[in-house]
Amino acid sequence: MTQMFYMLAIGHDRSLLMPYQLAILQLSGFNATGAKWSQQDALGYAAAGEVPMLLQQDQVNQVLELPSPNSLLLAADGVSASPAAAVASSSVVKYLLQHWPGTGFSSRQLRLAQQYLVDTLGRKRQSFGAATTIAALHLSAERFVAINAGDSRIWRLRNGQLQQLSEDHDWQNDSAELKQQTGLAQCYRALTSYLAADSEAADFTVAVSDGALQTGDQFVLTTDGVHDLVTPEELAEMFAVADSATALQQLQSLILERGATDNASLLWLRPMANAGEC
């Protein structure tokens, strides 16, 4: 399922925009019988003056140019234990894209998106409680802001080092004692924060990280279908290659080789090699 919609273009001198390359990977995972999961991840991206895009497909492997500054990247993962999980993730991404003014982004937008779920899906018995994670990255000319709720992640690749900017909101990471342990049962990975179509769930936790951009900074958004199967070290090694399409193919092959047990989605933003040249 592919969705596309438009927003009012905001005027910018395109000669002042630094070109970025955006690599996109989205895969539907497989259950224990080998059947495909329905795609419950949703990806979104926009740049001021451009047409925003929402993706929720069985398979996407694409590299394109995205002008910046003033870009917004979004990754959402519908909570499978909730009803209408795919609708929840796509609704939040669509809302955030449609209501992004073209500059700036804050946690208030996530609060408004959750209220939108309450006002729409929360009014229907079959979709009440529909829930999703969300990871949002906004870039301006000189700064970034990374905001998330849930376990969809935002990473920064700087000088060959991949750093997680987001926080995982689950029982293990919320506990100082459990956070130091490994090999815990899956129940400790249960989410403690997400956007839900329930007015009683308005007080969800949001993590915010921001800072100044440095030359060569790259950013990556992943759902757990990626980072549960591929280590940060492996991701950093793949992102070190010059050709984005090759890196995406390597990552897709690795996820499939390891069983693709969940839907997997990734957005990877990197400055183009000729950025800054006349």
mmCIF file of C-alpha atoms in Angstrom:
data_model
loop_
_atom_site.group_PDB
_atom_site.id
_atom_site.type_symbol
_atom_site.label_atom_id
_atom_site.label_comp_id
_atom_site.label_asym_id
_atom_site.label_seq_id
_atom_site.Cartn_x
_atom_site.Cartn_y
_atom_site.Cartn_z
ATOM 1 C CA MET A 1 0.000 0.000 0.000
ATOM 2 C CA THR A 2 1.500 3.314 -1.066
ATOM 3 C CA GLN A 3 0.075 6.635 -0.022
ATOM 4 C CA MET A 4 0.940 10.074 -1.348
ATOM 5 C CA PHE A 5 -0.412 13.487 -0.521
ATOM 6 C CA TYR A 6 0.511 17.140 -0.850
ATOM 7 C CA MET A 7 1.181 20.087 1.400
ATOM 8 C CA LEU A 8 1.586 23.778 0.596
ATOM 9 C CA ALA A 9 5.067 24.471 -0.706
ATOM 10 C CA ILE A 10 7.123 26.898 1.334
ATOM 11 C CA GLY A 11 9.361 29.167 -0.710
ATOM 12 C CA HIS A 12 13.125 28.662 -0.512
ATOM 13 C CA ASP A 13 16.038 29.583 -2.743
ATOM 14 C CA ARG A 14 16.950 26.091 -3.965
ATOM 15 C CA SER A 15 20.529 27.248 -4.586
ATOM 16 C CA LEU A 16 20.948 27.514 -0.802
ATOM 17 C CA LEU A 17 19.750 23.973 -0.077
ATOM 18 C CA MET A 18 22.411 21.365 0.647
ATOM 19 C CA PRO A 19 21.544 18.184 -1.236
ATOM 20 C CA TYR A 20 21.189 15.024 0.811
ATOM 21 C CA GLN A 21 20.797 11.455 -0.330
ATOM 22 C CA LEU A 22 17.987 9.490 1.293
ATOM 23 C CA ALA A 23 18.171 5.698 1.223
ATOM 24 C CA ILE A 24 14.970 3.814 2.046
ATOM 25 C CA LEU A 25 14.529 0.168 2.974
ATOM 26 C CA GLN A 26 11.234 -1.440 3.937
ATOM 27 C CA LEU A 27 10.495 -5.162 4.162
ATOM 28 C CA SER A 28 7.609 -7.252 5.398
ATOM 29 C CA GLY A 29 8.822 -9.917 7.801
ATOM 30 C CA PHE A 30 7.860 -13.584 7.979
ATOM 31 C CA ASN A 31 6.100 -15.549 10.693
ATOM 32 C CA ALA A 32 7.050 -19.037 11.919
ATOM 33 C CA THR A 33 5.184 -20.701 9.029
ATOM 34 C CA GLY A 34 6.970 -18.586 6.421
ATOM 35 C CA ALA A 35 3.972 -16.396 5.619
ATOM 36 C CA LYS A 36 4.511 -12.655 5.333
ATOM 37 C CA TRP A 37 3.425 -10.359 8.123
ATOM 38 C CA SER A 38 1.148 -7.516 7.095
ATOM 39 C CA GLN A 39 3.196 -4.324 6.920
ATOM 40 C CA GLN A 40 2.628 -2.382 10.138
ATOM 41 C CA ASP A 41 5.630 -0.054 9.775
ATOM 42 C CA ALA A 42 5.196 3.359 8.197
ATOM 43 C CA LEU A 43 7.892 5.700 6.918
ATOM 44 C CA GLY A 44 7.596 9.363 6.012
ATOM 45 C CA TYR A 45 9.858 12.090 4.717
ATOM 46 C CA ALA A 46 9.502 15.710 3.668
ATOM 47 C CA ALA A 47 11.604 18.728 2.820
ATOM 48 C CA ALA A 48 10.391 22.303 2.754
ATOM 49 C CA GLY A 49 8.946 23.062 -0.656
ATOM 50 C CA GLU A 50 8.752 19.381 -1.613
ATOM 51 C CA VAL A 51 5.918 16.864 -1.757
ATOM 52 C CA PRO A 52 5.877 14.788 1.472
ATOM 53 C CA MET A 53 5.747 11.023 1.115
ATOM 54 C CA LEU A 54 4.308 8.225 3.234
ATOM 55 C CA LEU A 55 5.432 4.627 2.634
ATOM 56 C CA GLN A 56 3.853 1.424 3.928
ATOM 57 C CA GLN A 57 4.806 -1.352 1.521
ATOM 58 C CA ASP A 58 5.880 -4.987 1.467
ATOM 59 C CA GLN A 59 9.206 -4.077 -0.105
ATOM 60 C CA VAL A 60 10.999 -0.811 -0.835
ATOM 61 C CA ASN A 61 14.671 -0.463 -1.755
ATOM 62 C CA GLN A 62 15.271 3.025 -3.071
ATOM 63 C CA VAL A 63 17.821 5.858 -3.095
ATOM 64 C CA LEU A 64 16.778 9.423 -3.914
ATOM 65 C CA GLU A 65 17.843 13.027 -3.486
ATOM 66 C CA LEU A 66 16.290 15.063 -0.696
ATOM 67 C CA PRO A 67 17.114 18.768 -0.436
ATOM 68 C CA SER A 68 17.882 20.186 2.982
ATOM 69 C CA PRO A 69 17.871 22.110 5.369
ATOM 70 C CA ASN A 70 14.413 21.835 6.873
ATOM 71 C CA SER A 71 13.835 18.123 6.375
ATOM 72 C CA LEU A 72 11.640 15.810 8.438
ATOM 73 C CA LEU A 73 12.082 12.029 8.628
ATOM 74 C CA LEU A 74 9.618 9.707 10.391
ATOM 75 C CA ALA A 75 9.551 6.006 11.272
ATOM 76 C CA ALA A 76 6.610 4.376 13.056
ATOM 77 C CA ASP A 77 5.987 0.760 14.037
ATOM 78 C CA GLY A 78 2.407 -0.261 14.766
ATOM 79 C CA VAL A 79 2.144 -2.186 18.039
ATOM 80 C CA SER A 80 1.091 -5.662 16.894
ATOM 81 C CA ALA A 81 -0.713 -6.448 20.157
ATOM 82 C CA SER A 82 -3.090 -3.545 19.527
ATOM 83 C CA PRO A 83 -5.963 -3.406 17.022
ATOM 84 C CA ALA A 84 -5.481 -1.633 13.684
ATOM 85 C CA ALA A 85 -1.724 -1.382 14.212
ATOM 86 C CA ALA A 86 -0.972 -0.602 10.565
ATOM 87 C CA VAL A 87 -3.587 2.144 10.521
ATOM 88 C CA ALA A 88 -2.155 3.630 13.718
ATOM 89 C CA SER A 89 1.376 3.916 12.322
ATOM 90 C CA SER A 90 0.299 5.305 8.950
ATOM 91 C CA SER A 91 -2.164 7.735 10.581
ATOM 92 C CA VAL A 92 0.503 9.207 12.858
ATOM 93 C CA VAL A 93 3.040 9.594 10.043
ATOM 94 C CA LYS A 94 0.426 11.133 7.751
ATOM 95 C CA TYR A 95 -0.733 13.548 10.451
ATOM 96 C CA LEU A 96 2.808 14.700 11.256
ATOM 97 C CA LEU A 97 3.636 15.249 7.587
ATOM 98 C CA GLN A 98 0.417 17.104 6.847
ATOM 99 C CA HIS A 99 0.778 19.375 9.876
ATOM 100 C CA TRP A 100 4.501 20.098 9.591
ATOM 101 C CA PRO A 101 4.871 23.801 8.705
ATOM 102 C CA GLY A 102 8.191 23.300 6.914
ATOM 103 C CA THR A 103 10.421 24.504 9.746
ATOM 104 C CA GLY A 104 10.935 23.336 13.300
ATOM 105 C CA PHE A 105 9.639 20.291 15.135
ATOM 106 C CA SER A 106 8.947 19.567 18.802
ATOM 107 C CA SER A 107 7.436 16.979 21.108
ATOM 108 C CA ARG A 108 4.189 18.955 21.006
ATOM 109 C CA GLN A 109 3.600 17.579 17.495
ATOM 110 C CA LEU A 110 3.685 14.051 18.927
ATOM 111 C CA ARG A 111 1.129 15.031 21.593
ATOM 112 C CA LEU A 112 -1.134 16.439 18.898
ATOM 113 C CA ALA A 113 -0.708 13.278 16.798
ATOM 114 C CA GLN A 114 -1.757 11.134 19.752
ATOM 115 C CA GLN A 115 -4.836 13.293 20.249
ATOM 116 C CA TYR A 116 -5.598 12.819 16.559
ATOM 117 C CA LEU A 117 -5.575 9.038 17.111
ATOM 118 C CA VAL A 118 -7.975 9.494 20.023
ATOM 119 C CA ASP A 119 -10.308 11.657 17.932
ATOM 120 C CA THR A 120 -10.332 9.267 14.967
ATOM 121 C CA LEU A 121 -9.453 5.632 15.719
ATOM 122 C CA GLY A 122 -10.357 6.008 19.379
ATOM 123 C CA ARG A 123 -13.994 6.660 18.507
ATOM 124 C CA LYS A 124 -14.440 3.268 16.836
ATOM 125 C CA ARG A 125 -14.781 0.049 18.804
ATOM 126 C CA GLN A 126 -12.691 -1.949 16.341
ATOM 127 C CA SER A 127 -9.741 0.470 16.491
ATOM 128 C CA PHE A 128 -9.926 1.823 20.036
ATOM 129 C CA GLY A 129 -6.470 1.442 21.595
ATOM 130 C CA ALA A 130 -4.627 1.220 18.271
ATOM 131 C CA ALA A 131 -1.002 2.067 19.054
ATOM 132 C CA THR A 132 2.310 2.843 17.395
ATOM 133 C CA THR A 133 5.843 3.871 18.159
ATOM 134 C CA ILE A 134 7.250 6.988 16.505
ATOM 135 C CA ALA A 135 10.745 8.287 15.776
ATOM 136 C CA ALA A 136 11.099 11.759 14.259
ATOM 137 C CA LEU A 137 14.216 13.551 13.038
ATOM 138 C CA HIS A 138 14.187 17.194 11.993
ATOM 139 C CA LEU A 139 17.155 18.845 10.309
ATOM 140 C CA SER A 140 17.632 22.570 9.815
ATOM 141 C CA ALA A 141 20.623 24.314 8.270
ATOM 142 C CA GLU A 142 22.766 23.995 11.384
ATOM 143 C CA ARG A 143 20.980 21.769 13.933
ATOM 144 C CA PHE A 144 19.098 18.527 14.412
ATOM 145 C CA VAL A 145 16.384 17.417 16.824
ATOM 146 C CA ALA A 146 15.557 13.740 17.418
ATOM 147 C CA ILE A 147 12.301 12.857 19.201
ATOM 148 C CA ASN A 148 10.855 9.415 19.899
ATOM 149 C CA ALA A 149 8.320 7.412 21.856
ATOM 150 C CA GLY A 150 8.720 3.643 21.918
ATOM 151 C CA ASP A 151 11.581 1.562 20.533
ATOM 152 C CA SER A 152 11.955 2.853 16.990
ATOM 153 C CA ARG A 153 15.428 4.355 16.902
ATOM 154 C CA ILE A 154 17.296 7.384 15.618
ATOM 155 C CA TRP A 155 21.042 7.141 15.080
ATOM 156 C CA ARG A 156 23.809 9.556 14.109
ATOM 157 C CA LEU A 157 26.879 8.396 12.198
ATOM 158 C CA ARG A 158 29.768 10.783 12.873
ATOM 159 C CA ASN A 159 33.417 10.058 12.096
ATOM 160 C CA GLY A 160 32.622 6.382 11.587
ATOM 161 C CA GLN A 161 30.901 6.013 14.982
ATOM 162 C CA LEU A 162 27.206 5.123 15.144
ATOM 163 C CA GLN A 163 25.506 6.679 18.184
ATOM 164 C CA GLN A 164 21.911 6.076 19.241
ATOM 165 C CA LEU A 165 20.211 9.426 19.823
ATOM 166 C CA SER A 166 16.818 8.016 20.790
ATOM 167 C CA GLU A 167 15.813 6.085 23.917
ATOM 168 C CA ASP A 168 14.156 2.675 23.959
ATOM 169 C CA HIS A 169 11.023 2.875 26.083
ATOM 170 C CA ASP A 170 10.542 -0.650 27.425
ATOM 171 C CA TRP A 171 10.624 -2.377 30.798
ATOM 172 C CA GLN A 172 14.289 -3.327 30.536
ATOM 173 C CA ASN A 173 15.595 0.091 29.565
ATOM 174 C CA ASP A 174 13.369 1.878 32.061
ATOM 175 C CA SER A 175 14.994 -0.088 34.904
ATOM 176 C CA ALA A 176 18.548 0.764 35.958
ATOM 177 C CA GLU A 177 19.013 -2.805 37.235
ATOM 178 C CA LEU A 178 17.553 -4.621 34.243
ATOM 179 C CA LYS A 179 19.304 -2.342 31.748
ATOM 180 C CA GLN A 180 22.660 -3.903 32.626
ATOM 181 C CA GLN A 181 21.465 -7.459 32.036
ATOM 182 C CA THR A 182 21.437 -9.500 28.836
ATOM 183 C CA GLY A 183 19.428 -12.480 27.680
ATOM 184 C CA LEU A 184 16.246 -11.441 29.473
ATOM 185 C CA ALA A 185 12.878 -12.909 28.507
ATOM 186 C CA GLN A 186 10.959 -11.156 25.735
ATOM 187 C CA CYS A 187 8.403 -9.838 28.225
ATOM 188 C CA TYR A 188 10.991 -7.353 29.494
ATOM 189 C CA ARG A 189 10.976 -5.772 26.023
ATOM 190 C CA ALA A 190 7.333 -4.761 26.413
ATOM 191 C CA LEU A 191 6.845 -1.125 25.476
ATOM 192 C CA THR A 192 6.246 1.489 28.164
ATOM 193 C CA SER A 193 5.645 4.408 25.793
ATOM 194 C CA TYR A 194 3.753 4.712 22.511
ATOM 195 C CA LEU A 195 1.020 6.766 20.855
ATOM 196 C CA ALA A 196 -2.379 5.137 21.404
ATOM 197 C CA ALA A 197 -5.964 5.845 20.388
ATOM 198 C CA ASP A 198 -7.007 6.113 24.016
ATOM 199 C CA SER A 199 -7.533 9.331 25.980
ATOM 200 C CA GLU A 200 -6.143 7.595 29.077
ATOM 201 C CA ALA A 201 -2.794 7.128 27.284
ATOM 202 C CA ALA A 202 -2.030 10.822 26.759
ATOM 203 C CA ASP A 203 0.794 10.902 29.325
ATOM 204 C CA PHE A 204 3.301 8.920 27.254
ATOM 205 C CA THR A 205 7.044 9.415 27.624
ATOM 206 C CA VAL A 206 8.966 11.306 24.940
ATOM 207 C CA ALA A 207 12.742 11.414 24.561
ATOM 208 C CA VAL A 208 14.376 14.445 22.935
ATOM 209 C CA SER A 209 17.953 14.897 21.756
ATOM 210 C CA ASP A 210 19.252 17.892 19.833
ATOM 211 C CA GLY A 211 22.511 19.491 18.855
ATOM 212 C CA ALA A 212 24.628 21.169 16.215
ATOM 213 C CA LEU A 213 25.334 19.520 12.883
ATOM 214 C CA GLN A 214 28.894 18.787 11.866
ATOM 215 C CA THR A 215 30.205 18.343 8.349
ATOM 216 C CA GLY A 216 29.613 14.800 7.167
ATOM 217 C CA ASP A 217 26.975 13.876 9.752
ATOM 218 C CA GLN A 218 24.664 11.072 8.657
ATOM 219 C CA PHE A 219 21.397 10.031 10.308
ATOM 220 C CA VAL A 220 19.512 6.743 10.373
ATOM 221 C CA LEU A 221 16.013 5.811 11.555
ATOM 222 C CA THR A 222 15.204 2.129 12.156
ATOM 223 C CA THR A 223 12.325 0.026 13.410
ATOM 224 C CA ASP A 224 13.086 -2.972 15.603
ATOM 225 C CA GLY A 225 12.910 -5.345 12.643
ATOM 226 C CA VAL A 226 16.264 -3.841 11.652
ATOM 227 C CA HIS A 227 18.112 -3.206 14.914
ATOM 228 C CA ASP A 228 16.977 -6.446 16.581
ATOM 229 C CA LEU A 229 18.730 -8.428 13.839
ATOM 230 C CA VAL A 230 21.665 -6.197 12.869
ATOM 231 C CA THR A 231 24.173 -4.858 15.390
ATOM 232 C CA PRO A 232 25.223 -1.178 15.514
ATOM 233 C CA GLU A 233 28.724 -2.252 14.479
ATOM 234 C CA GLU A 234 27.367 -4.020 11.402
ATOM 235 C CA LEU A 235 25.216 -1.030 10.500
ATOM 236 C CA ALA A 236 28.169 1.351 10.827
ATOM 237 C CA GLU A 237 30.283 -0.890 8.605
ATOM 238 C CA MET A 238 27.589 -0.966 5.916
ATOM 239 C CA PHE A 239 27.095 2.790 6.066
ATOM 240 C CA ALA A 240 30.818 3.351 5.546
ATOM 241 C CA VAL A 241 30.586 2.304 1.893
ATOM 242 C CA ALA A 242 30.415 4.981 -0.781
ATOM 243 C CA ASP A 243 27.463 3.517 -2.663
ATOM 244 C CA SER A 244 24.146 3.723 -0.803
ATOM 245 C CA ALA A 245 22.383 1.267 -3.106
ATOM 246 C CA THR A 246 25.036 -1.377 -2.418
ATOM 247 C CA ALA A 247 24.733 -0.834 1.335
ATOM 248 C CA LEU A 248 20.943 -1.176 1.180
ATOM 249 C CA GLN A 249 21.197 -4.419 -0.758
ATOM 250 C CA GLN A 250 23.707 -5.802 1.745
ATOM 251 C CA LEU A 251 21.436 -4.857 4.633
ATOM 252 C CA GLN A 252 18.368 -6.388 2.988
ATOM 253 C CA SER A 253 20.239 -9.615 2.305
ATOM 254 C CA LEU A 254 21.464 -9.801 5.906
ATOM 255 C CA ILE A 255 17.987 -9.258 7.351
ATOM 256 C CA LEU A 256 16.545 -11.971 5.106
ATOM 257 C CA GLU A 257 19.428 -14.312 5.917
ATOM 258 C CA ARG A 258 18.662 -13.907 9.623
ATOM 259 C CA GLY A 259 15.014 -14.769 9.146
ATOM 260 C CA ALA A 260 13.354 -11.334 8.791
ATOM 261 C CA THR A 261 11.203 -12.199 11.790
ATOM 262 C CA ASP A 262 9.592 -8.753 11.921
ATOM 263 C CA ASN A 263 8.764 -5.935 9.557
ATOM 264 C CA ALA A 264 11.907 -3.907 8.929
ATOM 265 C CA SER A 265 12.129 -0.253 7.939
ATOM 266 C CA LEU A 266 15.036 2.164 7.605
ATOM 267 C CA LEU A 267 15.686 5.734 6.485
ATOM 268 C CA TRP A 268 19.326 6.735 5.975
ATOM 269 C CA LEU A 269 20.178 10.386 5.287
ATOM 270 C CA ARG A 270 23.679 11.324 4.182
ATOM 271 C CA PRO A 271 25.190 14.413 2.519
ATOM 272 C CA MET A 272 25.776 13.886 -1.166
ATOM 273 C CA ALA A 273 29.367 13.480 -2.217
ATOM 274 C CA ASN A 274 29.330 16.702 -4.251
ATOM 275 C CA ALA A 275 27.537 18.791 -1.589
ATOM 276 C CA GLY A 276 29.097 22.207 -1.351
ATOM 277 C CA GLU A 277 30.691 22.079 -4.839
ATOM 278 C CA CYS A 278 29.880 24.806 -7.356
#
